[in-house]
Coordinates of N, CA and C in Angstrom, one line a residue:
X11 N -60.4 79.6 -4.3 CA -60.3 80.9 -4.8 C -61.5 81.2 -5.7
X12 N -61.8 82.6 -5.8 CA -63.1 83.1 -6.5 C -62.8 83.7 -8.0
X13 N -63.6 82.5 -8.6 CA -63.3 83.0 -10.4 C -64.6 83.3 -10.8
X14 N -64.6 85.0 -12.1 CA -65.8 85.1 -12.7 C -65.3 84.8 -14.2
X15 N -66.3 85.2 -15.0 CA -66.1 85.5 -16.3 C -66.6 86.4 -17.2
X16 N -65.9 87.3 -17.4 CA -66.7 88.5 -18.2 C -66.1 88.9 -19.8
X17 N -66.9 90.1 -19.9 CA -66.0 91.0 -20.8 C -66.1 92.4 -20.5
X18 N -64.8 92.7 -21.0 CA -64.5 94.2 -20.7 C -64.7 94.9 -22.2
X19 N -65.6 96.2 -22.6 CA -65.9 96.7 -23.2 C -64.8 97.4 -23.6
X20 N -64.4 98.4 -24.5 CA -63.5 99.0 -25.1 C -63.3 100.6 -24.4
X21 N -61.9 100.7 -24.1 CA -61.6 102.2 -23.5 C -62.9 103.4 -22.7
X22 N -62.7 103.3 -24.6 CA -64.1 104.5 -24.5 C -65.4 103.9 -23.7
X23 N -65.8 102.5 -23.8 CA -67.0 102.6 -22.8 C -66.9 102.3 -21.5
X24 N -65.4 101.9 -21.4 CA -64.9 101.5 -20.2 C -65.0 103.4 -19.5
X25 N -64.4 104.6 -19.8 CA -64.5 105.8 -19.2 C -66.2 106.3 -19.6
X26 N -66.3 106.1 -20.0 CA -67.6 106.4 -20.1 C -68.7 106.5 -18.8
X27 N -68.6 104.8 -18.6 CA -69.0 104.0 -17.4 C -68.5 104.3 -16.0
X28 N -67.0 104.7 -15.9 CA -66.1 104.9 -14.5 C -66.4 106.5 -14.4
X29 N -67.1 107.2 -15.6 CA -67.6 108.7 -15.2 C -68.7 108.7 -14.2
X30 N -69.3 107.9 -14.1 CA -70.5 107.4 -12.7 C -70.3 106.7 -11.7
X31 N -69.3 105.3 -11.7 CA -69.0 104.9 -11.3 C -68.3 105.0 -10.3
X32 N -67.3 106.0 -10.3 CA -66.7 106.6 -9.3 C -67.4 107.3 -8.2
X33 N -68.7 107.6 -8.4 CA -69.6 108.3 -8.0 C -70.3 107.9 -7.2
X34 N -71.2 106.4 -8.0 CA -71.9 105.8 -7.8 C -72.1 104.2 -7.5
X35 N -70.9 103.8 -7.8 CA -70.2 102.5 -7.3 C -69.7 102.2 -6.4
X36 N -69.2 101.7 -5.7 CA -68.7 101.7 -4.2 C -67.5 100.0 -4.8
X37 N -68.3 99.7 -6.0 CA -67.2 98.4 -6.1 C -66.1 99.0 -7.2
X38 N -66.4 100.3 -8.1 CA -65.3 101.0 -9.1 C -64.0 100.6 -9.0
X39 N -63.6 100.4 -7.8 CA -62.0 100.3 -7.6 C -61.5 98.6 -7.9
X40 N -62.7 98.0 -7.7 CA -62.2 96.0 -7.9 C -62.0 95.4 -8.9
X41 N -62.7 96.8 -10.1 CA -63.0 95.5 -11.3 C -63.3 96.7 -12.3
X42 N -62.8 96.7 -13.6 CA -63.0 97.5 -14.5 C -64.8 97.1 -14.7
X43 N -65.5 98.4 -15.6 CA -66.4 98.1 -16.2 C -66.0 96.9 -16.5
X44 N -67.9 96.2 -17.1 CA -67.8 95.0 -17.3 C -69.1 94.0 -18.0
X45 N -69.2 93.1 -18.3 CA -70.0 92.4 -18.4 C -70.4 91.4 -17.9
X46 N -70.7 91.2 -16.9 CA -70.8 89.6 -16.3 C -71.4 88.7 -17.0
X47 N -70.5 87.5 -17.7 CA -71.1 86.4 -18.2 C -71.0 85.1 -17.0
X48 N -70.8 84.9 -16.3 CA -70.4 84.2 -15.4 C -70.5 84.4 -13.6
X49 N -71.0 84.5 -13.0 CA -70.8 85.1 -11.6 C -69.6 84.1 -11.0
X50 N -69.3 84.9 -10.1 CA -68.4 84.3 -9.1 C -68.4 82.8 -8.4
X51 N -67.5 81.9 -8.8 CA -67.8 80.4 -8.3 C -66.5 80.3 -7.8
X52 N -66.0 79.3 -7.1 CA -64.8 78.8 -6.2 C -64.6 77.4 -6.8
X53 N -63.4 77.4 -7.4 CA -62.6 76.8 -7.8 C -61.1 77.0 -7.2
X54 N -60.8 75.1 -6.8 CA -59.5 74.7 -6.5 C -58.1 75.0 -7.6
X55 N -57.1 75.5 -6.6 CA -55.4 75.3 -8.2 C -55.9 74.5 -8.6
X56 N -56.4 73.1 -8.7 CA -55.7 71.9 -9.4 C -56.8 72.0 -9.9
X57 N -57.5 72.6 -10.4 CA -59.0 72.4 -11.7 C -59.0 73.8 -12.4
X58 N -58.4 74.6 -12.2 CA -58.2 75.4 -12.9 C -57.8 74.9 -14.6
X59 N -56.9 74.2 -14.6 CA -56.2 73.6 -15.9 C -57.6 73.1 -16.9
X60 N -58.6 72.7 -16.2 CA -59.3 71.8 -16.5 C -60.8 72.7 -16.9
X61 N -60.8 73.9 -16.2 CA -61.7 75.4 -16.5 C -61.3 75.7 -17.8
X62 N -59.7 76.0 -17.7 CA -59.4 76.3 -18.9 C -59.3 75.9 -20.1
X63 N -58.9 74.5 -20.3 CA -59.1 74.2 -21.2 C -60.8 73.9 -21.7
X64 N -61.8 74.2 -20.9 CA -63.1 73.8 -21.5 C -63.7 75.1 -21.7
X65 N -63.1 76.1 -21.3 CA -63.8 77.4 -21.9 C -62.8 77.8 -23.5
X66 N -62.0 77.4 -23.4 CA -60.9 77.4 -24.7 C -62.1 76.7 -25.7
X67 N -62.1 75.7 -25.3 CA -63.3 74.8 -26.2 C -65.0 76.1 -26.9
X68 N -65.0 76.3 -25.3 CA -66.5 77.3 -26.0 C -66.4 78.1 -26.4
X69 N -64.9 79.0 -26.4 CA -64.5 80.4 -27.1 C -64.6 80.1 -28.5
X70 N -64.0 78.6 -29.2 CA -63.5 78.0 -30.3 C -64.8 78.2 -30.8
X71 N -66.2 77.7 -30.5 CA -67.2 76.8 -30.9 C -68.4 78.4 -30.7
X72 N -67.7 79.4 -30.3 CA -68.5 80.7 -30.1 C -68.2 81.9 -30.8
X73 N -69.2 82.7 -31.5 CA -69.1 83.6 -32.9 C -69.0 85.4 -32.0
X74 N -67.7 85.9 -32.4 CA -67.4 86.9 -32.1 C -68.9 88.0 -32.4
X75 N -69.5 89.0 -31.4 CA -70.6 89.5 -31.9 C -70.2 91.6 -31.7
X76 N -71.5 92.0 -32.1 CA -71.5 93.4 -31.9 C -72.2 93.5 -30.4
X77 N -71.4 94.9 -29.4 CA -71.9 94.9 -28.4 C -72.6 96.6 -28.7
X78 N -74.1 96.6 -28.5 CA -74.7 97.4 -29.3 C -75.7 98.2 -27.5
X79 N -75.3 99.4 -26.9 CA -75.8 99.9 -25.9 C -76.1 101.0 -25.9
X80 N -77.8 101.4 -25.8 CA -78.9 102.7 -26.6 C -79.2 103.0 -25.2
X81 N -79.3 102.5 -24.0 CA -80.0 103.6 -22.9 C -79.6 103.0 -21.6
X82 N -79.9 103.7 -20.6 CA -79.8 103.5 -19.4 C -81.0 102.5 -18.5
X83 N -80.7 101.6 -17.7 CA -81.3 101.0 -17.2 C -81.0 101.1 -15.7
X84 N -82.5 100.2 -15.0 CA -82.5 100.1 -13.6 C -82.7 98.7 -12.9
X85 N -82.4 98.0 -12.3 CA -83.1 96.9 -11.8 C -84.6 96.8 -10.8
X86 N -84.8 98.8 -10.4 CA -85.4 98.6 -9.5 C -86.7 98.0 -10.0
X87 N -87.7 97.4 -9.4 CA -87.5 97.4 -7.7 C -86.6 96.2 -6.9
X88 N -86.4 95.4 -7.8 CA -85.7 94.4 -7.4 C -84.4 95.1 -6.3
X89 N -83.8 95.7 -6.8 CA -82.7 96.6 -6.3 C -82.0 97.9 -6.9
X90 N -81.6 99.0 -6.1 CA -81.6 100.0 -6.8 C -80.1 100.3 -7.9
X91 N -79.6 98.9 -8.5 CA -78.7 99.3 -9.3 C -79.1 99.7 -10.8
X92 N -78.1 100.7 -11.3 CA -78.1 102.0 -12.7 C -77.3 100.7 -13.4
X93 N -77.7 100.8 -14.8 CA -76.6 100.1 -15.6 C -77.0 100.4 -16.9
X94 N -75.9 100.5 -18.3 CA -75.7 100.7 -19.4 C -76.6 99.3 -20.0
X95 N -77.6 99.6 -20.4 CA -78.5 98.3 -21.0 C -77.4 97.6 -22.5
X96 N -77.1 96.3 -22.1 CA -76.7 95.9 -23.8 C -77.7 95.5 -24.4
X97 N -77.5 95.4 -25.6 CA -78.8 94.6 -26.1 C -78.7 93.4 -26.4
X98 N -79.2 92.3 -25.7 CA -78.9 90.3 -25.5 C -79.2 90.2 -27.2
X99 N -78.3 90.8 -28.2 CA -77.8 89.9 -29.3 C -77.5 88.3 -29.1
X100 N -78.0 87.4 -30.5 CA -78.2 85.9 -30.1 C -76.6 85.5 -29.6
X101 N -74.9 85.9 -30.6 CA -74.7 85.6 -30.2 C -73.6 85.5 -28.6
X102 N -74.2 86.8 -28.6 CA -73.8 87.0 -26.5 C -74.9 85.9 -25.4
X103 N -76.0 85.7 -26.0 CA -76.4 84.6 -25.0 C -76.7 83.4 -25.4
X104 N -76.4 83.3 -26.3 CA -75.6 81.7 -26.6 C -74.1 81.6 -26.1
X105 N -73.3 82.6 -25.6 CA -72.0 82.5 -25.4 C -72.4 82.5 -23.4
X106 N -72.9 83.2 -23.0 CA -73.8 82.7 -21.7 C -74.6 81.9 -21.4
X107 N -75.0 81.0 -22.2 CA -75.7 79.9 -22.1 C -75.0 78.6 -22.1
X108 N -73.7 78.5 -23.2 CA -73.0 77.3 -22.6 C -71.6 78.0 -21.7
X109 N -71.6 79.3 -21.2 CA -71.2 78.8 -19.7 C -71.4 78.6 -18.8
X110 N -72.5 78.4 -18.7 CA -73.6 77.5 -17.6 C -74.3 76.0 -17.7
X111 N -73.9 75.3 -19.1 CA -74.5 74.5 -19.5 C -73.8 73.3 -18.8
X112 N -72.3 73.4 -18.3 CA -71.7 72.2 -17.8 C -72.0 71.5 -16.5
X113 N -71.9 70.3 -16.3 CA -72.2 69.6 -15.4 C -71.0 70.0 -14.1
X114 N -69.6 70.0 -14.2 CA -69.0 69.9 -13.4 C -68.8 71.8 -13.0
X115 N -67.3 72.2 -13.2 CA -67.3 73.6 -12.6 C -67.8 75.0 -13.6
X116 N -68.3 74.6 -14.9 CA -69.3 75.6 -15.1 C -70.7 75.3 -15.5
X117 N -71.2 74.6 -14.1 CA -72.8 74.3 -14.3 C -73.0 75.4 -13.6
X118 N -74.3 75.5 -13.9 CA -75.4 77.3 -13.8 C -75.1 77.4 -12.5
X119 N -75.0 78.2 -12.7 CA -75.1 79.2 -11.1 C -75.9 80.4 -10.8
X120 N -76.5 80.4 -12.0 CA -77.3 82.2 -12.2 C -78.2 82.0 -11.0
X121 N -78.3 83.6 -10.5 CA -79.5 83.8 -9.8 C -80.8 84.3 -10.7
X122 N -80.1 84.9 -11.6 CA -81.7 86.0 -12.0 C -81.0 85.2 -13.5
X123 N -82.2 86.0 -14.3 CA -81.9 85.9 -15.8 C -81.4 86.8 -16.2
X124 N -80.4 86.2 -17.3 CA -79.4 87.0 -17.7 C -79.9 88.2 -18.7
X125 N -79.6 89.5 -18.3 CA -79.6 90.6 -18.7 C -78.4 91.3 -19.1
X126 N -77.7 91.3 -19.9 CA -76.5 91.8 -19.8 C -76.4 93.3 -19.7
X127 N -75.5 93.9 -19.1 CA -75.5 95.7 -18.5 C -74.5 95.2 -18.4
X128 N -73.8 97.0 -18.2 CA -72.7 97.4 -17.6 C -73.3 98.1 -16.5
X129 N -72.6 97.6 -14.8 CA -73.5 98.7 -13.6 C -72.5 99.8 -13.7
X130 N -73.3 101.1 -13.5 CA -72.6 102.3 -13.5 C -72.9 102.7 -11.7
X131 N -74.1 102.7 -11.2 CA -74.3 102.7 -9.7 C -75.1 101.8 -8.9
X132 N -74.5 101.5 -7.9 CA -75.2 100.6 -7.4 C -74.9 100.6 -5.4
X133 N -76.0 100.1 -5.0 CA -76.1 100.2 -3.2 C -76.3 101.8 -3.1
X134 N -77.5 102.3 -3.7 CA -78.0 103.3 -3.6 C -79.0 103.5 -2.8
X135 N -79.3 104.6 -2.1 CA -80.1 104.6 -1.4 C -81.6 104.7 -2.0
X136 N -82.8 104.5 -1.6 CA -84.2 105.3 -3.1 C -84.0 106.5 -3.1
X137 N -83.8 107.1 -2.8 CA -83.9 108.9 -2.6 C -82.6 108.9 -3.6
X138 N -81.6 108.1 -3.5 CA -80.2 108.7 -4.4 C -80.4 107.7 -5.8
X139 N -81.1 106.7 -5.5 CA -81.5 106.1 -7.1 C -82.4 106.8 -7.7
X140 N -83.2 107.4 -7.1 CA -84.6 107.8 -8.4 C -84.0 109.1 -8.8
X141 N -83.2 110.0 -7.4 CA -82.0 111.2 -8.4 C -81.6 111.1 -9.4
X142 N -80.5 110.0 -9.4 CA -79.0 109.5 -10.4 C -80.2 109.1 -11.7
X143 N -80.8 108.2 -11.4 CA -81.9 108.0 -12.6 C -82.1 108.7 -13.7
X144 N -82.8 109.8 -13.0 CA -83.5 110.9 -13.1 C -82.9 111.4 -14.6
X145 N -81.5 111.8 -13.6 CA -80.8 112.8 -14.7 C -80.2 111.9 -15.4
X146 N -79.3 110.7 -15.1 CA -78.7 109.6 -16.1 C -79.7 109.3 -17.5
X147 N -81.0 109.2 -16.9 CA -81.9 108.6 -18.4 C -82.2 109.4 -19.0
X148 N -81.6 110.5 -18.8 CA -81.1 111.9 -19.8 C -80.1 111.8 -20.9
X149 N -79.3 111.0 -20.5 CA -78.5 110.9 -21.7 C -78.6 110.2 -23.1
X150 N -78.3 110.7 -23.7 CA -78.3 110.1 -25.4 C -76.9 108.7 -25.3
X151 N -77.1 107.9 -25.2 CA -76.0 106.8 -25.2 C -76.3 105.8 -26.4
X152 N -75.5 106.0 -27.0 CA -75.6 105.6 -28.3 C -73.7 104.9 -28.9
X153 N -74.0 103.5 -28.2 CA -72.2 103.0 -28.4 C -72.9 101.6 -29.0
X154 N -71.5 101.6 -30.0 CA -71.7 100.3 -30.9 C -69.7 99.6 -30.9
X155 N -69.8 98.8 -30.7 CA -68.2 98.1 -30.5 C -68.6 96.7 -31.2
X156 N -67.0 96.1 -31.7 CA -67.1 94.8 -32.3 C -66.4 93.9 -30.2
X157 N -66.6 92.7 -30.1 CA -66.4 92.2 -29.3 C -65.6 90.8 -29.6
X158 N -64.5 90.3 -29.4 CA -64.0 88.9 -29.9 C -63.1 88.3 -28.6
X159 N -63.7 88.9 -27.8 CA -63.2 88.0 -26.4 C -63.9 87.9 -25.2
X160 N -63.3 86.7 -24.3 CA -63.8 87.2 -22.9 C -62.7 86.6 -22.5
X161 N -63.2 86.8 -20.4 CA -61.6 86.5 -19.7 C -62.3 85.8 -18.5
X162 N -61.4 84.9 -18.1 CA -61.6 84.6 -16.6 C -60.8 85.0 -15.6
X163 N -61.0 85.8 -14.9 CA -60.8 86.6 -13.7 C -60.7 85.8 -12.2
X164 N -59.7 86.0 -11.6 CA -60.2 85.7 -10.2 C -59.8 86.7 -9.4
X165 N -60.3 86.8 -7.8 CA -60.2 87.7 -6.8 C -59.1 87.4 -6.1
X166 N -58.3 88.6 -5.9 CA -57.1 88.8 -5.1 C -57.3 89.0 -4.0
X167 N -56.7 88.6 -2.7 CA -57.3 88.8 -1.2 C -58.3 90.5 -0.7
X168 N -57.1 90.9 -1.1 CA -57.9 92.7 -1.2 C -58.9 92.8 -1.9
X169 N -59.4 91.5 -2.2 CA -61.1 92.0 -3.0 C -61.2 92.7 -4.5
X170 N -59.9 92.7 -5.1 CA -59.7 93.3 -6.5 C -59.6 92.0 -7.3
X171 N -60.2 92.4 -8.5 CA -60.2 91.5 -9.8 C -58.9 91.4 -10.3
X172 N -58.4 90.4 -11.5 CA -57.9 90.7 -12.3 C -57.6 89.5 -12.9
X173 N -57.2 89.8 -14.4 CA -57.3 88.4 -15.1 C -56.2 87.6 -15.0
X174 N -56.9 86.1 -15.4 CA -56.0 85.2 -15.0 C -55.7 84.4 -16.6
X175 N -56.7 84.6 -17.4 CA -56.7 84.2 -18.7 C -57.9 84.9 -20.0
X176 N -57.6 85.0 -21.2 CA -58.3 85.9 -22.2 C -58.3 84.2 -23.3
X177 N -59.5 84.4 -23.8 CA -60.1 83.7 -24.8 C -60.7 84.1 -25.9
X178 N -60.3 84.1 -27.1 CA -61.1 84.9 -28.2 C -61.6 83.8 -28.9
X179 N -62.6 84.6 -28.9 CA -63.9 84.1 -30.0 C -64.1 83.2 -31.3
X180 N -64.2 81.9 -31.2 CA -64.5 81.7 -32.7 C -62.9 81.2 -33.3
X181 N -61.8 81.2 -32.4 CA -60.0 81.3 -32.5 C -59.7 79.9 -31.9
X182 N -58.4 79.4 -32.9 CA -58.0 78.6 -31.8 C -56.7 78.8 -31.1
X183 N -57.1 79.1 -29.7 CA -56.1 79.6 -28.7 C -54.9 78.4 -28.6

């Protein structure tokens, strides 16, 4: 089965984000806004127990932070996805850094370097990204939230997310 690990931002940036998303996402319906700390890996039932108790460990040993996002971003040219820029506060990528740091089921799996965003659109054509762009990096986006969790998620056959466990920060669960 397919587990990620993220965090979900608060209400308000969660609608904020699904006001484009809907628009401009094609994946809107699988997975709330988000933050990917973790991409998608495959893990067996019988290690799950054993995920979990070692991310319990790094939530413990990891300092709740501010999630602080001033403007809109793009990946292109790499690819044409839109996203809500966070800003890689130390400690959000020290909290993405040892969930990649393990040898067994959460050793690195990153492809790119970690940039944290929220995607607002994405599998856009050029002609419909440098549009959505255009007028999106028009906006004044100016959000500040406290953050004291993340979750690990896995995928349902129908391709939808949803959580399978919540970990806070800096707590002992």
């Amino acid at each position: 089965m397919k587990y990620g690990i993220v965090v979900f931002p608060s209400k308000k940036l969660q609608d904020l984000a699904n006001s484009y998303r809907k628009r401009y996402d094609p994946h809107h319906a699988l997975i709330p806004p988000h933050i990917t700390l973790k991409n998608a890996f495959e893990l067996k039932d019988e290690d799950v127990k054993s995920v979990s108790d070692e991310l319990h460990a790094i939530a413990k040993d990891s300092s709740p932070f501010t999630l602080n996002i001033r403007k809109v971003s793009t990946f292109s040219p790499v690819n044409n996805t839109i996203y809500l820029k966070v800003d890689p506060v130390e400690e959000l990528v020290s909290l993405h850094d040892k969930l990649h740091a393990g040898n067994g089921f959460l050793s690195d799996n990153r492809e790119y370097n970690f940039v944290p965003h929220i995607t607002i659109g994405q599998k856009l054509s050029d002609d419909e990204h440098s549009d959505v762009l255009g007028s999106i990096k028009m906006l004044n986006v100016a959000h500040e939230e406290s953050v004291d969790r993340f979750h690990l998620l896995y995928q349902l056959e129908d391709g939808m997310w949803t959580v399978y466990e919540t970990f806070r920060l800096g707590k002992e669960c």
